[in-house]
PDB file of C-alpha atoms in Angstrom:
ATOM      1  CA  MET V   3     124.777  25.653 150.265  1.00 55.00           C
ATOM      2  CA  GLU V   4     122.526  23.142 149.277  1.00 60.00           C
ATOM      3  CA  THR V   5     121.699  22.672 145.085  1.00 61.00           C
ATOM      4  CA  VAL V   6     119.859  21.736 143.255  1.00 58.00           C
ATOM      5  CA  PRO V   7     120.017  19.104 139.873  1.00 54.00           C
ATOM      6  CA  ALA V   8     119.642  20.179 136.756  1.00 50.00           C
ATOM      7  CA  LEU V   9     116.937  18.651 136.027  1.00 43.00           C
ATOM      8  CA  TYR V  10     114.387  20.414 137.254  1.00 48.00           C
ATOM      9  CA  ASN V  11     114.418  23.419 134.859  1.00 55.00           C
ATOM     10  CA  TYR V  12     110.473  24.743 134.197  1.00 53.00           C
ATOM     11  CA  GLY V  13     111.118  26.508 131.097  1.00 65.00           C
ATOM     12  CA  THR V  14     111.267  25.622 127.623  1.00 75.00           C
ATOM     13  CA  GLU V  15     114.005  26.938 126.114  1.00 79.00           C
ATOM     14  CA  GLU V  16     112.231  29.469 124.473  1.00 82.00           C
ATOM     15  CA  GLU V  17     111.116  30.294 127.394  1.00 78.00           C
ATOM     16  CA  VAL V  18     114.532  30.546 128.256  1.00 77.00           C
ATOM     17  CA  ALA V  19     116.127  32.567 125.734  1.00 82.00           C
ATOM     18  CA  LEU V  20     113.777  34.882 126.646  1.00 84.00           C
ATOM     19  CA  ALA V  21     114.275  34.952 130.835  1.00 84.00           C
ATOM     20  CA  GLU V  22     117.704  35.540 129.771  1.00 87.00           C
ATOM     21  CA  ARG V  23     117.288  38.359 127.527  1.00 91.00           C
ATOM     22  CA  ILE V  24     115.006  40.344 130.326  1.00 91.00           C
ATOM     23  CA  ASN V  25     117.556  39.684 132.755  1.00 92.00           C
ATOM     24  CA  ALA V  26     120.167  41.114 130.302  1.00 93.00           C
ATOM     25  CA  THR V  27     118.377  43.832 129.274  1.00 96.00           C
ATOM     26  CA  MET V  28     115.867  44.549 132.735  1.00 97.00           C
ATOM     27  CA  TYR V  29     118.417  44.209 135.480  1.00 98.00           C
ATOM     28  CA  ARG V  30     121.422  45.812 136.136  1.00 96.00           C
ATOM     29  CA  TYR V  31     124.078  44.445 138.841  1.00 96.00           C
ATOM     30  CA  ASP V  32     127.017  46.712 139.478  1.00 97.00           C
ATOM     31  CA  ASN V  33     124.652  49.122 141.275  1.00 97.00           C
ATOM     32  CA  PRO V  34     124.842  47.031 144.932  1.00 97.00           C
ATOM     33  CA  ALA V  35     122.721  49.031 148.220  1.00 97.00           C
ATOM     34  CA  THR V  36     125.568  50.184 150.415  1.00 94.00           C
ATOM     35  CA  ASN V  37     123.098  52.011 153.004  1.00 93.00           C
ATOM     36  CA  HIS V  38     122.474  48.647 154.615  1.00 97.00           C
ATOM     37  CA  ILE V  39     121.432  49.135 158.704  1.00 98.00           C
ATOM     38  CA  ASP V  40     123.666  46.764 160.535  1.00 97.00           C
ATOM     39  CA  SER V  41     120.311  45.596 162.869  1.00 98.00           C
ATOM     40  CA  LEU V  42     116.950  47.280 164.340  1.00 98.00           C
ATOM     41  CA  ALA V  43     118.368  48.341 167.415  1.00 97.00           C
ATOM     42  CA  ASN V  44     120.426  50.997 165.048  1.00 98.00           C
ATOM     43  CA  VAL V  45     117.856  51.987 162.965  1.00 98.00           C
ATOM     44  CA  THR V  46     117.897  55.912 163.568  1.00 98.00           C
ATOM     45  CA  GLU V  47     115.370  59.140 163.098  1.00 98.00           C
ATOM     46  CA  ALA V  48     117.724  59.550 160.186  1.00 98.00           C
ATOM     47  CA  ASP V  49     116.741  56.960 158.426  1.00 98.00           C
ATOM     48  CA  ILE V  50     113.204  56.938 158.969  1.00 98.00           C
ATOM     49  CA  ALA V  51     113.856  60.497 156.990  1.00 98.00           C
ATOM     50  CA  ASP V  52     115.507  58.786 154.509  1.00 98.00           C
ATOM     51  CA  PHE V  53     112.986  56.247 154.082  1.00 98.00           C
ATOM     52  CA  TRP V  54     110.564  58.264 153.260  1.00 98.00           C
ATOM     53  CA  LYS V  55     113.019  60.047 150.606  1.00 98.00           C
ATOM     54  CA  GLN V  56     114.878  56.902 148.952  1.00 98.00           C
ATOM     55  CA  GLY V  57     111.220  54.663 148.977  1.00 98.00           C
ATOM     56  CA  TYR V  58     113.430  51.709 150.629  1.00 98.00           C
ATOM     57  CA  MET V  59     115.690  50.651 153.985  1.00 98.00           C
ATOM     58  CA  VAL V  60     117.885  47.793 154.183  1.00 98.00           C
ATOM     59  CA  VAL V  61     117.889  45.960 157.697  1.00 98.00           C
ATOM     60  CA  ASP V  62     120.510  43.514 158.718  1.00 98.00           C
ATOM     61  CA  ASN V  63     120.697  40.702 161.060  1.00 98.00           C
ATOM     62  CA  VAL V  64     116.601  41.866 161.933  1.00 98.00           C
ATOM     63  CA  PHE V  65     116.181  37.810 161.836  1.00 98.00           C
ATOM     64  CA  ASN V  66     118.270  35.574 163.817  1.00 98.00           C
ATOM     65  CA  GLN V  67     119.499  31.908 162.548  1.00 97.00           C
ATOM     66  CA  GLU V  68     117.023  29.746 164.728  1.00 98.00           C
ATOM     67  CA  GLU V  69     114.434  32.886 163.224  1.00 98.00           C
ATOM     68  CA  VAL V  70     115.295  31.896 160.034  1.00 98.00           C
ATOM     69  CA  ASN V  71     115.718  27.763 160.057  1.00 98.00           C
ATOM     70  CA  THR V  72     111.739  27.448 162.347  1.00 98.00           C
ATOM     71  CA  SER V  73     110.744  29.585 159.123  1.00 98.00           C
ATOM     72  CA  LEU V  74     112.188  27.120 156.573  1.00 98.00           C
ATOM     73  CA  GLU V  75     110.381  24.136 158.408  1.00 98.00           C
ATOM     74  CA  ALA V  76     107.304  26.283 158.986  1.00 98.00           C
ATOM     75  CA  ILE V  77     106.711  26.457 154.393  1.00 98.00           C
ATOM     76  CA  MET V  78     108.463  23.092 154.429  1.00 97.00           C
ATOM     77  CA  ASP V  79     105.336  21.564 157.241  1.00 97.00           C
ATOM     78  CA  ILE V  80     103.201  24.058 155.138  1.00 98.00           C
ATOM     79  CA  ILE V  81     104.360  22.392 151.439  1.00 96.00           C
ATOM     80  CA  LEU V  82     104.098  18.871 152.056  1.00 95.00           C
ATOM     81  CA  GLU V  83     100.465  19.636 154.361  1.00 94.00           C
ATOM     82  CA  ARG V  84     101.272  18.957 157.649  1.00 96.00           C
ATOM     83  CA  VAL V  85      99.979  22.575 158.787  1.00 97.00           C
ATOM     84  CA  LYS V  86      95.977  22.828 157.220  1.00 95.00           C
ATOM     85  CA  GLY V  87      94.592  26.194 155.942  1.00 97.00           C
ATOM     86  CA  PRO V  88      97.168  28.362 154.198  1.00 98.00           C
ATOM     87  CA  GLN V  89      96.904  28.555 150.635  1.00 97.00           C
ATOM     88  CA  LEU V  90      99.683  27.273 147.627  1.00 96.00           C
ATOM     89  CA  GLN V  91     100.155  28.480 144.203  1.00 95.00           C
ATOM     90  CA  PHE V  92     101.741  25.752 142.208  1.00 92.00           C
ATOM     91  CA  VAL V  93     103.538  27.065 138.086  1.00 86.00           C
ATOM     92  CA  LYS V  94     103.058  23.238 137.214  1.00 86.00           C
ATOM     93  CA  PRO V  95     100.276  21.223 138.001  1.00 88.00           C
ATOM     94  CA  ARG V  96      99.909  19.166 141.041  1.00 88.00           C
ATOM     95  CA  ASP V  97      99.032  15.119 139.370  1.00 87.00           C
ATOM     96  CA  GLN V  98     102.636  16.023 137.259  1.00 89.00           C
ATOM     97  CA  LEU V  99     104.654  15.555 140.961  1.00 90.00           C
ATOM     98  CA  LYS V 100     106.423  12.720 141.842  1.00 91.00           C
ATOM     99  CA  ASN V 101     107.439  13.514 145.085  1.00 92.00           C
ATOM    100  CA  ASP V 102     107.713  15.733 147.681  1.00 90.00           C
ATOM    101  CA  PHE V 103     110.965  17.135 146.409  1.00 89.00           C
ATOM    102  CA  GLU V 104     108.723  18.330 142.632  1.00 89.00           C
ATOM    103  CA  LYS V 105     105.759  19.294 145.062  1.00 91.00           C
ATOM    104  CA  GLU V 106     108.558  21.248 146.823  1.00 90.00           C
ATOM    105  CA  LEU V 107     109.910  23.009 143.420  1.00 89.00           C
ATOM    106  CA  ALA V 108     106.881  23.339 141.560  1.00 90.00           C
ATOM    107  CA  ILE V 109     105.663  26.210 144.588  1.00 93.00           C
ATOM    108  CA  ARG V 110     105.806  29.564 143.411  1.00 93.00           C
ATOM    109  CA  LYS V 111     104.171  31.470 146.305  1.00 96.00           C
ATOM    110  CA  ILE V 112     102.989  29.912 149.877  1.00 98.00           C
ATOM    111  CA  GLU V 113      99.436  32.875 151.226  1.00 98.00           C
ATOM    112  CA  ARG V 114      97.235  32.842 154.402  1.00 97.00           C
ATOM    113  CA  PHE V 115      99.580  31.139 156.663  1.00 98.00           C
ATOM    114  CA  VAL V 116      99.968  33.523 159.565  1.00 98.00           C
ATOM    115  CA  GLU V 117      97.322  32.562 160.986  1.00 97.00           C
ATOM    116  CA  HIS V 118      97.739  28.602 160.975  1.00 98.00           C
ATOM    117  CA  ASP V 119     101.445  28.492 161.981  1.00 98.00           C
ATOM    118  CA  PRO V 120     103.230  30.552 165.069  1.00 98.00           C
ATOM    119  CA  ARG V 121     106.612  29.821 163.351  1.00 98.00           C
ATOM    120  CA  LEU V 122     105.440  32.928 161.113  1.00 98.00           C
ATOM    121  CA  HIS V 123     103.137  34.843 163.021  1.00 98.00           C
ATOM    122  CA  HIS V 124     106.039  35.419 165.364  1.00 97.00           C
ATOM    123  CA  LEU V 125     108.299  36.780 162.001  1.00 97.00           C
ATOM    124  CA  ALA V 126     104.711  38.885 160.907  1.00 98.00           C
ATOM    125  CA  TYR V 127     104.293  40.496 164.320  1.00 98.00           C
ATOM    126  CA  HIS V 128     108.448  40.089 165.228  1.00 98.00           C
ATOM    127  CA  GLU V 129     108.111  43.325 168.433  1.00 97.00           C
ATOM    128  CA  GLY V 130     111.110  45.391 166.742  1.00 98.00           C
ATOM    129  CA  MET V 131     110.075  45.336 163.388  1.00 98.00           C
ATOM    130  CA  MET V 132     106.160  46.259 164.150  1.00 98.00           C
ATOM    131  CA  GLN V 133     107.613  49.097 166.682  1.00 98.00           C
ATOM    132  CA  LEU V 134     110.273  50.702 163.467  1.00 98.00           C
ATOM    133  CA  LEU V 135     106.899  50.352 161.523  1.00 98.00           C
ATOM    134  CA  SER V 136     104.937  52.680 163.924  1.00 98.00           C
ATOM    135  CA  SER V 137     107.572  54.849 163.712  1.00 98.00           C
ATOM    136  CA  LEU V 138     107.724  55.044 159.910  1.00 98.00           C
ATOM    137  CA  PHE V 139     104.178  55.253 159.377  1.00 98.00           C
ATOM    138  CA  SER V 140     103.380  57.433 163.024  1.00 97.00           C
ATOM    139  CA  ASP V 141     100.275  54.888 163.753  1.00 97.00           C
ATOM    140  CA  THR V 142      99.364  51.729 164.805  1.00 98.00           C
ATOM    141  CA  PRO V 143     100.461  49.111 162.044  1.00 98.00           C
ATOM    142  CA  LYS V 144      97.399  46.685 160.615  1.00 98.00           C
ATOM    143  CA  LEU V 145      99.355  43.000 158.472  1.00 98.00           C
ATOM    144  CA  VAL V 146      97.346  43.608 154.846  1.00 98.00           C
ATOM    145  CA  GLN V 147      99.030  41.281 153.066  1.00 98.00           C
ATOM    146  CA  GLN V 148     101.362  37.900 154.162  1.00 98.00           C
ATOM    147  CA  GLN V 149     103.421  35.767 151.567  1.00 98.00           C
ATOM    148  CA  GLY V 150     105.696  33.241 151.085  1.00 98.00           C
ATOM    149  CA  ILE V 151     107.621  33.277 147.879  1.00 97.00           C
ATOM    150  CA  LEU V 152     109.712  30.801 146.601  1.00 96.00           C
ATOM    151  CA  LYS V 153     112.032  31.315 143.773  1.00 94.00           C
ATOM    152  CA  PRO V 154     112.699  27.254 142.324  1.00 91.00           C
ATOM    153  CA  PRO V 155     117.383  26.756 140.610  1.00 90.00           C
ATOM    154  CA  HIS V 156     117.318  26.411 137.478  1.00 84.00           C
ATOM    155  CA  GLY V 157     114.457  28.899 135.739  1.00 76.00           C
ATOM    156  CA  GLY V 158     112.686  30.360 138.977  1.00 86.00           C
ATOM    157  CA  ALA V 159     110.772  33.143 137.099  1.00 89.00           C
ATOM    158  CA  GLU V 160     110.450  37.041 137.205  1.00 93.00           C
ATOM    159  CA  LYS V 161     109.224  39.246 139.018  1.00 96.00           C
ATOM    160  CA  PRO V 162     108.914  41.537 136.467  1.00 97.00           C
ATOM    161  CA  TRP V 163     109.252  45.584 137.758  1.00 98.00           C
ATOM    162  CA  HIS V 164     105.794  46.880 139.139  1.00 98.00           C
ATOM    163  CA  GLN V 165     104.439  48.957 142.389  1.00 98.00           C
ATOM    164  CA  ASP V 166     102.674  46.837 145.137  1.00 98.00           C
ATOM    165  CA  MET V 167      99.690  49.323 145.717  1.00 98.00           C
ATOM    166  CA  ALA V 168      98.738  48.147 141.727  1.00 97.00           C
ATOM    167  CA  TYR V 169      97.696  44.900 143.456  1.00 94.00           C
ATOM    168  CA  GLY V 170      93.972  44.614 144.271  1.00 86.00           C
ATOM    169  CA  ASN V 171      94.608  44.248 148.004  1.00 89.00           C
ATOM    170  CA  LEU V 172      97.672  46.587 148.954  1.00 96.00           C
ATOM    171  CA  THR V 173      95.345  49.360 147.363  1.00 96.00           C
ATOM    172  CA  TYR V 174      95.312  51.830 150.453  1.00 97.00           C
ATOM    173  CA  GLU V 175      94.533  55.424 149.915  1.00 96.00           C
ATOM    174  CA  LYS V 176      97.628  55.335 152.227  1.00 97.00           C
ATOM    175  CA  PRO V 177     101.065  54.428 151.465  1.00 97.00           C
ATOM    176  CA  VAL V 178     101.512  50.701 152.468  1.00 98.00           C
ATOM    177  CA  ILE V 179     105.084  49.509 153.430  1.00 98.00           C
ATOM    178  CA  GLY V 180     106.565  46.034 152.506  1.00 98.00           C
ATOM    179  CA  VAL V 181     108.782  43.702 154.043  1.00 98.00           C
ATOM    180  CA  TRP V 182     110.589  40.812 152.711  1.00 98.00           C
ATOM    181  CA  ILE V 183     112.361  38.854 154.423  1.00 98.00           C
ATOM    182  CA  ALA V 184     115.735  36.669 153.054  1.00 98.00           C
ATOM    183  CA  LEU V 185     115.283  32.431 154.142  1.00 98.00           C
ATOM    184  CA  ASP V 186     118.138  32.164 152.305  1.00 98.00           C
ATOM    185  CA  PRO V 187     121.036  34.327 150.472  1.00 98.00           C
ATOM    186  CA  ALA V 188     120.090  36.460 148.017  1.00 98.00           C
ATOM    187  CA  GLY V 189     122.143  37.181 145.473  1.00 97.00           C
ATOM    188  CA  ALA V 190     122.846  38.777 141.640  1.00 96.00           C
ATOM    189  CA  ASP V 191     122.305  35.125 141.170  1.00 94.00           C
ATOM    190  CA  ASN V 192     118.989  33.672 142.508  1.00 96.00           C
ATOM    191  CA  GLY V 193     117.119  36.078 142.087  1.00 96.00           C
ATOM    192  CA  CYS V 194     117.672  38.880 144.734  1.00 97.00           C
ATOM    193  CA  MET V 195     115.530  42.298 144.963  1.00 98.00           C
ATOM    194  CA  HIS V 196     116.078  45.372 142.887  1.00 98.00           C
ATOM    195  CA  VAL V 197     114.579  48.696 143.349  1.00 98.00           C
ATOM    196  CA  ILE V 198     114.659  51.877 142.278  1.00 98.00           C
ATOM    197  CA  PRO V 199     115.306  54.107 144.392  1.00 98.00           C
ATOM    198  CA  ARG V 200     112.952  57.849 144.883  1.00 98.00           C
ATOM    199  CA  SER V 201     110.553  56.200 142.576  1.00 98.00           C
ATOM    200  CA  HIS V 202     108.029  56.508 144.927  1.00 98.00           C
ATOM    201  CA  MET V 203     107.735  59.777 144.520  1.00 97.00           C
ATOM    202  CA  GLU V 204     106.514  59.874 140.739  1.00 95.00           C
ATOM    203  CA  GLY V 205     103.334  57.992 142.868  1.00 94.00           C
ATOM    204  CA  PRO V 206     100.844  54.949 140.503  1.00 95.00           C
ATOM    205  CA  VAL V 207     102.710  53.980 137.252  1.00 94.00           C
ATOM    206  CA  PRO V 208     100.212  52.284 134.957  1.00 94.00           C
ATOM    207  CA  HIS V 209     100.464  48.811 134.994  1.00 95.00           C
ATOM    208  CA  TYR V 210      99.410  46.183 132.383  1.00 95.00           C
ATOM    209  CA  ALA V 211      99.093  42.784 132.112  1.00 94.00           C
ATOM    210  CA  VAL V 212     102.899  42.072 129.980  1.00 94.00           C
ATOM    211  CA  ARG V 213     104.521  39.050 131.523  1.00 92.00           C
ATOM    212  CA  ASP V 214     103.374  39.714 135.054  1.00 94.00           C
ATOM    213  CA  TRP V 215     101.126  42.957 136.129  1.00 95.00           C
ATOM    214  CA  GLN V 216     103.685  45.222 135.513  1.00 96.00           C
ATOM    215  CA  VAL V 217     104.573  48.406 134.179  1.00 96.00           C
ATOM    216  CA  CYS V 218     106.628  48.893 130.714  1.00 96.00           C
ATOM    217  CA  ASP V 219     109.554  47.743 130.478  1.00 96.00           C
ATOM    218  CA  THR V 220     109.960  51.410 128.721  1.00 95.00           C
ATOM    219  CA  SER V 221     108.352  52.820 131.899  1.00 94.00           C
ATOM    220  CA  VAL V 222     111.596  51.722 133.524  1.00 97.00           C
ATOM    221  CA  ARG V 223     114.794  53.479 134.277  1.00 97.00           C
ATOM    222  CA  VAL V 224     116.996  50.333 134.296  1.00 98.00           C
ATOM    223  CA  GLU V 225     120.256  52.702 134.845  1.00 98.00           C
ATOM    224  CA  GLN V 226     119.040  53.801 137.750  1.00 98.00           C
ATOM    225  CA  ASP V 227     118.282  50.001 139.337  1.00 98.00           C
ATOM    226  CA  VAL V 228     119.876  49.183 143.472  1.00 98.00           C
ATOM    227  CA  ILE V 229     119.847  45.809 143.508  1.00 98.00           C
ATOM    228  CA  VAL V 230     119.737  44.699 147.205  1.00 98.00           C
ATOM    229  CA  PRO V 231     121.717  41.414 148.285  1.00 98.00           C
ATOM    230  CA  LEU V 232     120.769  40.427 152.055  1.00 98.00           C
ATOM    231  CA  ALA V 233     122.009  37.754 154.004  1.00 98.00           C
ATOM    232  CA  PRO V 234     119.201  35.358 156.016  1.00 98.00           C
ATOM    233  CA  GLY V 235     117.393  37.142 158.045  1.00 98.00           C
ATOM    234  CA  GLY V 236     118.145  40.373 156.802  1.00 98.00           C
ATOM    235  CA  VAL V 237     115.215  42.677 155.319  1.00 98.00           C
ATOM    236  CA  LEU V 238     114.197  45.296 153.164  1.00 98.00           C
ATOM    237  CA  ILE V 239     111.336  47.665 153.718  1.00 98.00           C
ATOM    238  CA  PHE V 240     109.515  49.504 150.630  1.00 98.00           C
ATOM    239  CA  HIS V 241     107.080  52.165 149.912  1.00 98.00           C
ATOM    240  CA  GLY V 242     104.280  50.646 148.593  1.00 98.00           C
ATOM    241  CA  MET V 243     104.753  52.525 145.092  1.00 98.00           C
ATOM    242  CA  THR V 244     108.367  51.913 144.867  1.00 98.00           C
ATOM    243  CA  LEU V 245     109.538  50.078 142.015  1.00 98.00           C
ATOM    244  CA  HIS V 246     110.707  46.864 142.119  1.00 98.00           C
ATOM    245  CA  GLY V 247     111.681  43.231 140.802  1.00 98.00           C
ATOM    246  CA  THR V 248     113.406  39.744 140.649  1.00 97.00           C
ATOM    247  CA  PRO V 249     115.495  38.609 137.799  1.00 95.00           C
ATOM    248  CA  PRO V 250     114.883  35.200 136.989  1.00 92.00           C
ATOM    249  CA  ASN V 251     116.692  32.255 139.579  1.00 92.00           C
ATOM    250  CA  PHE V 252     119.429  30.902 136.456  1.00 89.00           C
ATOM    251  CA  SER V 253     121.598  29.223 139.716  1.00 93.00           C
ATOM    252  CA  GLU V 254     121.919  26.000 141.261  1.00 92.00           C
ATOM    253  CA  LYS V 255     120.035  27.913 144.170  1.00 95.00           C
ATOM    254  CA  ARG V 256     116.627  27.936 146.113  1.00 94.00           C
ATOM    255  CA  ARG V 257     115.603  31.173 146.656  1.00 97.00           C
ATOM    256  CA  ARG V 258     113.282  31.262 149.622  1.00 97.00           C
ATOM    257  CA  SER V 259     111.770  34.843 151.087  1.00 98.00           C
ATOM    258  CA  LEU V 260     108.647  36.106 153.010  1.00 98.00           C
ATOM    259  CA  GLN V 261     106.788  39.162 152.247  1.00 98.00           C
ATOM    260  CA  PHE V 262     104.306  40.685 154.617  1.00 98.00           C
ATOM    261  CA  HIS V 263     102.847  44.423 153.972  1.00 98.00           C
ATOM    262  CA  TYR V 264     101.371  46.598 156.598  1.00 98.00           C
ATOM    263  CA  ALA V 265      98.954  49.832 156.436  1.00 98.00           C
ATOM    264  CA  PRO V 266      98.134  52.728 158.466  1.00 98.00           C
ATOM    265  CA  GLU V 267      95.328  51.582 161.445  1.00 97.00           C
ATOM    266  CA  THR V 268      93.836  54.546 160.137  1.00 97.00           C
ATOM    267  CA  ALA V 269      93.943  53.726 156.110  1.00 97.00           C
ATOM    268  CA  VAL V 270      91.030  52.349 153.721  1.00 96.00           C
ATOM    269  CA  LYS V 271      91.489  51.387 150.698  1.00 96.00           C
ATOM    270  CA  MET V 272      91.103  53.641 147.251  1.00 95.00           C
ATOM    271  CA  SER V 273      87.885  53.797 145.408  1.00 94.00           C
ATOM    272  CA  PRO V 274      87.354  51.776 142.432  1.00 92.00           C
ATOM    273  CA  LYS V 275      87.066  54.402 141.049  1.00 92.00           C
ATOM    274  CA  GLU V 276      90.561  55.856 142.218  1.00 92.00           C
ATOM    275  CA  TYR V 277      92.364  52.351 141.651  1.00 93.00           C
ATOM    276  CA  LYS V 278      91.459  52.874 137.893  1.00 91.00           C
ATOM    277  CA  ARG V 279      92.664  56.775 137.471  1.00 90.00           C
ATOM    278  CA  TRP V 280      96.186  55.798 138.730  1.00 90.00           C
ATOM    279  CA  PHE V 281      97.246  52.157 138.430  1.00 93.00           C
ATOM    280  CA  THR V 282      94.576  51.323 134.586  1.00 90.00           C
ATOM    281  CA  ASN V 283      95.775  52.872 131.287  1.00 82.00           C
ATOM    282  CA  GLU V 284      90.877  52.876 131.785  1.00 77.00           C
ATOM    283  CA  MET V 285      91.693  56.773 131.805  1.00 65.00           C
ATOM    284  CA  THR V 286      93.775  57.157 129.254  1.00 68.00           C
ATOM    285  CA  LYS V 287      93.929  54.360 126.666  1.00 73.00           C
ATOM    286  CA  ALA V 288      97.408  54.400 127.145  1.00 75.00           C
ATOM    287  CA  GLU V 289      99.113  51.154 125.276  1.00 84.00           C
ATOM    288  CA  CYS V 290     102.538  49.232 127.046  1.00 85.00           C
TER     289      CYS V 290
END
């Protein structure tokens, strides 16, 4: 596996020390998910029922190596602007980036790419995945968010514990479902996904602007954390209210992924008042 020199650390000493403390206190690594399903073809009605109980499902081998490789090629074409149209989110000022390599490692997120690249459109509307989502929703799924999420080596930032439906474009009155696709080996060392099983059952949780838009650290039952390592082409499917997060990437390895969110075709957005009532402290004035 390709590794990256340590000189591309994006954090100060203080930021790295904080990230190490968070990594040690907010995530556990000794409780891996054991409910992997080895392919979409082997998902059963019992697995679908279990998804609604546990708030997540892990399916391996959803995308083959060719699909993974072409997706990585598409991401690089977008980063190097050989594909025009998608939005790029940088973690460093662009005028400080000396070459294509530094540019790649400075990009945290890619958005609005499905309509611009057929290789990634294929993953977003993968036939087997759409069939599974139809079964989960008992409704036609509609794509409501698309992201390439890149966690670079040597300090790729944490995404603190949160519920995806607390983000404005996912505030539907019916549950949304996230599909997180590993394009690199995603493991304990490079910032794979962590989930709190059954946390969706508790409904919306107030979020605060702390390290990101997140739930309070004190609200996370870290002792229940389940780590979800994935091989390339594997998928974590999760309920929009399931608490999840990813720790920093302190390794020499990239951790590139795609994340799509789907809502039932019949779903409508929450009203602003309802969103504030569920996901903010505006009504309670509680502090984090």
